[in-house]
Amino acid sequence: MFYSFIIPVYNRPEEIAELLESLSRQTFRNFEALVIDDGSSEKSETVVASFNERLNISYFFKENTGQGFTRNFGFERAKGDFFIILDSDCILPEHYLEVVNRQLENVYLDAYGGPDRAHPSFTAVQKAINYSMTSLFTTGGIRGNKRHLGPYHPRSFNMGISRKVYESTGGFIISRLGEDIEFSIRIINQGFKTGFIEEAFVYHKRRTDLSRFFQPLQFFGQARINIYTLYKNELKAVHFFPAMFTLGQILLCLLGLFFFKVFLVFFFFNLAYALLIFTDSFFQNKNIKVAFLSIAAAYVQLIAYGTGFMREFWKRIILKKNHNIHQYPS
């Protein structure tokens, strides 16, 4: 089987270099790579050209339309039997495509997703963010492993689809605010078989500091409401947890200023939660610094997602305003 890697990039020439380097070291070589520059002011053309002798690679520059429609641009030009979508801030282990090919030969999937992990070279902050994004005590653990309700919904940081899936679905129909969730829902609704390939993991760098981590998580909260406007049954009780956590923090903090008993509840609740995060992160990462930073990352994640969720709920559900879905988050 011949594979096409579809990689949108937006102002990340240094990060795309790391991804392409990891592609050049794949043990399974029957693939091409398409890098689509989505109207970047910092173009990646020179970086991509430096891999011309090591990879079957193509570079395209287009006007900015957002990540969903940029992936469609890549699908239209790809030659592969199977398309693999990656975020530009990912790094692949050498065996990644070999694992995927073996899985599809043994038990075929029309679409798959894989987990993300922290590379040993990641900073303590990046490892803490990775913990927070995959932990049972923040996301329910469903993002980084097999645990999920119903058919598996692949996410676009590490996602593969067959050419047949693309031709049947037409690709992405929204460009941001949960475009990959919406796409996965349509794939499943059309009867295609999806699955999780545990060993097809990527090292996902994400943000390098907690302040830059906040905005994308707000974006994820907004995305969940956008999905709800398209599919009413896709808003579950678990999706309200970060918003309820955030509102609870605000309410307990305000009441704690006037009522000592409420202050004690606020204090001991947060102490217990922080100790839970610290202990679990330390058990996984074997690093005290990462464990401490994981507490901060967990709070940033929950509050950012919660505020984004509430803001979009107010705009889209209460005020019934539409949203521009065609641009990257700033």
Tab-separated table of C-alpha atoms in Angstrom, residues 15 19 31 37 42 46 56 78 80 96 106 124 141 158 178 207 223 236 249 252 260-261 272 284-286 289 305 325:
chain	number	residue	atom	x	y	z
A	15	GLU	CA	8.955	22.465	13.727
A	19	LEU	CA	8.800	16.240	11.545
A	31	PHE	CA	5.085	6.899	0.976
A	37	ASP	CA	1.723	26.041	3.677
A	42	GLU	CA	7.110	32.493	7.685
A	46	THR	CA	13.356	26.319	1.991
A	56	ASN	CA	9.383	11.916	-1.944
A	78	ALA	CA	-2.260	13.024	-2.967
A	80	GLY	CA	-1.679	7.409	-1.982
A	96	TYR	CA	5.419	4.499	12.921
A	106	ASN	CA	-3.797	-7.792	9.352
A	124	ALA	CA	9.608	19.569	31.702
A	141	GLY	CA	-7.835	9.464	29.605
A	158	ASN	CA	-2.461	11.662	14.224
A	178	GLY	CA	-13.716	20.704	15.950
A	207	ARG	CA	3.196	24.464	23.270
A	223	ALA	CA	-15.032	23.538	19.326
A	236	LYS	CA	-22.339	14.740	26.838
A	249	GLN	CA	-13.446	27.590	41.475
A	252	LEU	CA	-15.894	28.947	46.076
A	260	PHE	CA	-14.463	30.563	56.550
A	261	LYS	CA	-16.046	27.116	56.158
A	272	ALA	CA	-6.639	17.034	47.235
A	284	GLN	CA	4.149	8.164	35.139
A	285	ASN	CA	7.089	10.531	34.576
A	286	LYS	CA	9.366	9.728	37.534
A	289	LYS	CA	9.593	18.931	38.478
A	305	TYR	CA	-11.336	24.709	28.102
A	325	ILE	CA	-14.794	28.825	11.113
